[in-house]
């Protein structure tokens, strides 16, 4: 049995079949003493609430367990050791390189790059609340019809994450899917999808704006940060430092004007008493257009190489926040464009949701306050796909393209990245590099032998990787805390020459 919760005079445990069992301290004292984990240790652990909607993480019984090659305690001890040597940031932000693929002339299936984009976009709009717990992961299962399979879906979108427990989020996703399937008029459809998304994400957007119109969640009720529009002063001030040459005067002034204009829009939104929904949509659209400007892209590129100062880091962070705000309009446009280009893929879309797993306590942790392990959304998808692979019957009317990549609302944490890397079946892995030791993998009795062995081998490889990193780290390595999500709207990369930027100045002045 695995301990789950303490409630007054009762203990709630998971039985071997994963069903919760309530034990009374006095009446069931003999049974409690037979628990495998010492009861004193259990009382000292911070306890995660049990919810009827969450599935048990541990139903397997040794020796048929994924922890057969390395024990879970050993695995966690190594993680904590490595965290102490690296302030828990194991590597710099990793963005997977994608080759520009040739267009699929048949349009019968999404190329890998497009599959990743659609999965990322659905994950982004499925994560509605703010914070570490609000992470969504999505994968796409494509079905290419070889005959008239009228009732068979052409695209299955599998969604994992905590926010999908909210029926309003499911309704929004279903409404978006319905619009993509119909596509009566592309322009009208884009606006409808955009409005659906913004309506559901209004509070999250107001939080990103740090707006007085934002209804703060309880855990942030006493926090006070200046509104986002006040960060534009630093953004404006950095321009004269990164475009300091005399020959760059016109570019410098044009970028400064552009920053001033978008900054005023953000300020006007904050101080105005106009209806929030419509003005928020207009602000998101304007932010997208601003982020896609070649001049702002060049400015972002210069900032990336401007040195490691607090002011530069703050300016880059502001740009990243603006990317996340503008991304909502980009997503609405891109989903519609994708549905038009790959009509057969988006013909019949079916949404499926992965029921989350319960959190479980642990006595091994880097931070004393973080002693509860969670199954991240990405791992939930891998588990679901592994279970379904052994259960699915072949359908002669379709050719199934199994998910080749996983889309996420935030970049992969370090352990999800390592797991998927050693798993080997998923491509285009982005990671923010942060290690969270409160990470685990469901150890289920229902796994096939092949799946159990596969996961055991992956965990063993991860542990060996971590142990090797511990050996190679001779002194404490400190990396700055990364932003966990990016949208990459800005035109980062090769910087345009000044003549090209001058052309952009002319273009900006005419707009």
CSV table of N, CA and C in Angstrom, one decimal, residues 121 124-125 190-191 193-199 201 205 280-281 283-289 321-335 487 489:
chain,number,residue,atom,x,y,z
A,121,UNK,N,0.6,24.8,-30.3
A,121,UNK,CA,-0.4,25.8,-30.3
A,121,UNK,C,-1.6,25.3,-29.5
A,124,UNK,N,-0.7,25.5,-25.8
A,124,UNK,CA,-0.6,26.8,-25.3
A,124,UNK,C,-2.0,27.3,-24.9
A,125,UNK,N,-3.0,27.1,-25.8
A,125,UNK,CA,-4.4,27.5,-25.5
A,125,UNK,C,-5.1,26.7,-24.5
A,190,UNK,N,-11.0,32.9,-38.3
A,190,UNK,CA,-9.9,33.3,-37.5
A,190,UNK,C,-10.3,34.2,-36.4
A,191,UNK,N,-11.2,35.1,-36.6
A,191,UNK,CA,-11.7,36.0,-35.6
A,191,UNK,C,-12.5,35.3,-34.5
A,193,UNK,N,-12.2,32.1,-33.7
A,193,UNK,CA,-11.3,31.3,-32.9
A,193,UNK,C,-10.5,32.2,-31.9
A,194,UNK,N,-10.1,33.3,-32.4
A,194,UNK,CA,-9.3,34.3,-31.6
A,194,UNK,C,-10.2,34.8,-30.4
A,195,UNK,N,-11.4,35.1,-30.6
A,195,UNK,CA,-12.3,35.5,-29.6
A,195,UNK,C,-12.5,34.4,-28.5
A,196,UNK,N,-12.7,33.2,-29.0
A,196,UNK,CA,-12.9,32.1,-28.1
A,196,UNK,C,-11.7,31.9,-27.2
A,197,UNK,N,-10.5,32.0,-27.7
A,197,UNK,CA,-9.3,31.9,-27.0
A,197,UNK,C,-9.1,33.0,-26.0
A,198,UNK,N,-9.3,34.3,-26.4
A,198,UNK,CA,-9.1,35.4,-25.5
A,198,UNK,C,-10.1,35.4,-24.4
A,199,UNK,N,-11.3,35.0,-24.7
A,199,UNK,CA,-12.3,35.0,-23.7
A,199,UNK,C,-11.9,34.0,-22.5
A,201,UNK,N,-8.8,33.0,-21.9
A,201,UNK,CA,-7.5,33.4,-21.4
A,201,UNK,C,-7.4,34.8,-20.8
A,205,UNK,N,-4.0,36.7,-19.4
A,205,UNK,CA,-3.5,37.8,-20.1
A,205,UNK,C,-3.4,39.0,-19.2
A,280,UNK,N,-8.7,44.3,-25.1
A,280,UNK,CA,-7.7,43.3,-24.9
A,280,UNK,C,-7.3,42.6,-26.2
A,281,UNK,N,-8.4,42.3,-27.0
A,281,UNK,CA,-8.1,41.6,-28.3
A,281,UNK,C,-7.3,42.6,-29.2
A,283,UNK,N,-5.3,44.9,-28.2
A,283,UNK,CA,-3.9,45.0,-27.7
A,283,UNK,C,-3.1,43.8,-28.1
A,284,UNK,N,-3.7,42.6,-28.0
A,284,UNK,CA,-2.9,41.4,-28.4
A,284,UNK,C,-2.6,41.4,-29.9
A,285,UNK,N,-3.5,41.9,-30.8
A,285,UNK,CA,-3.2,42.0,-32.2
A,285,UNK,C,-2.0,43.0,-32.4
A,286,UNK,N,-2.1,44.1,-31.8
A,286,UNK,CA,-1.1,45.1,-32.0
A,286,UNK,C,0.3,44.6,-31.5
A,287,UNK,N,0.3,43.9,-30.4
A,287,UNK,CA,1.5,43.3,-29.9
A,287,UNK,C,2.1,42.3,-30.9
A,288,UNK,N,1.3,41.5,-31.5
A,288,UNK,CA,1.8,40.6,-32.5
A,288,UNK,C,2.5,41.3,-33.6
A,289,UNK,N,1.8,42.3,-34.2
A,289,UNK,CA,2.3,43.1,-35.3
A,289,UNK,C,3.7,43.7,-34.9
A,321,UNK,N,7.8,38.5,-22.6
A,321,UNK,CA,6.5,38.6,-22.2
A,321,UNK,C,5.6,39.1,-23.3
A,322,UNK,N,6.1,40.0,-24.1
A,322,UNK,CA,5.3,40.6,-25.2
A,322,UNK,C,5.1,39.5,-26.2
A,323,UNK,N,6.1,38.7,-26.5
A,323,UNK,CA,5.9,37.5,-27.4
A,323,UNK,C,4.7,36.7,-27.0
A,324,UNK,N,4.7,36.4,-25.7
A,324,UNK,CA,3.6,35.5,-25.2
A,324,UNK,C,2.2,36.1,-25.3
A,325,UNK,N,2.2,37.4,-25.2
A,325,UNK,CA,0.9,38.1,-25.4
A,325,UNK,C,0.5,38.1,-26.9
A,326,UNK,N,1.4,38.5,-27.7
A,326,UNK,CA,1.1,38.5,-29.2
A,326,UNK,C,0.8,37.1,-29.8
A,327,UNK,N,1.3,36.1,-29.1
A,327,UNK,CA,1.2,34.7,-29.7
A,327,UNK,C,-0.2,34.3,-29.9
A,328,UNK,N,-1.2,34.8,-29.1
A,328,UNK,CA,-2.6,34.4,-29.3
A,328,UNK,C,-3.1,34.7,-30.7
A,329,UNK,N,-2.8,35.8,-31.2
A,329,UNK,CA,-3.3,36.2,-32.6
A,329,UNK,C,-2.5,35.3,-33.6
A,330,UNK,N,-1.3,35.1,-33.4
A,330,UNK,CA,-0.5,34.2,-34.3
A,330,UNK,C,-1.1,32.8,-34.3
A,331,UNK,N,-1.5,32.3,-33.2
A,331,UNK,CA,-2.0,30.9,-33.1
A,331,UNK,C,-3.3,30.8,-33.8
A,332,UNK,N,-4.2,31.8,-33.7
A,332,UNK,CA,-5.5,31.8,-34.3
A,332,UNK,C,-5.3,31.8,-35.9
A,333,UNK,N,-4.4,32.6,-36.3
A,333,UNK,CA,-4.1,32.7,-37.8
A,333,UNK,C,-3.5,31.4,-38.3
A,334,UNK,N,-2.6,30.9,-37.6
A,334,UNK,CA,-1.8,29.7,-38.0
A,334,UNK,C,-2.7,28.4,-38.0
A,335,UNK,N,-3.6,28.3,-37.0
A,335,UNK,CA,-4.4,27.1,-37.0
A,335,UNK,C,-5.4,27.1,-38.2
A,487,UNK,N,7.7,32.0,-27.0
A,487,UNK,CA,6.9,31.9,-28.2
A,487,UNK,C,7.7,32.2,-29.4
A,489,UNK,N,8.4,34.8,-31.3
A,489,UNK,CA,7.8,35.6,-32.4
A,489,UNK,C,8.9,36.5,-33.0
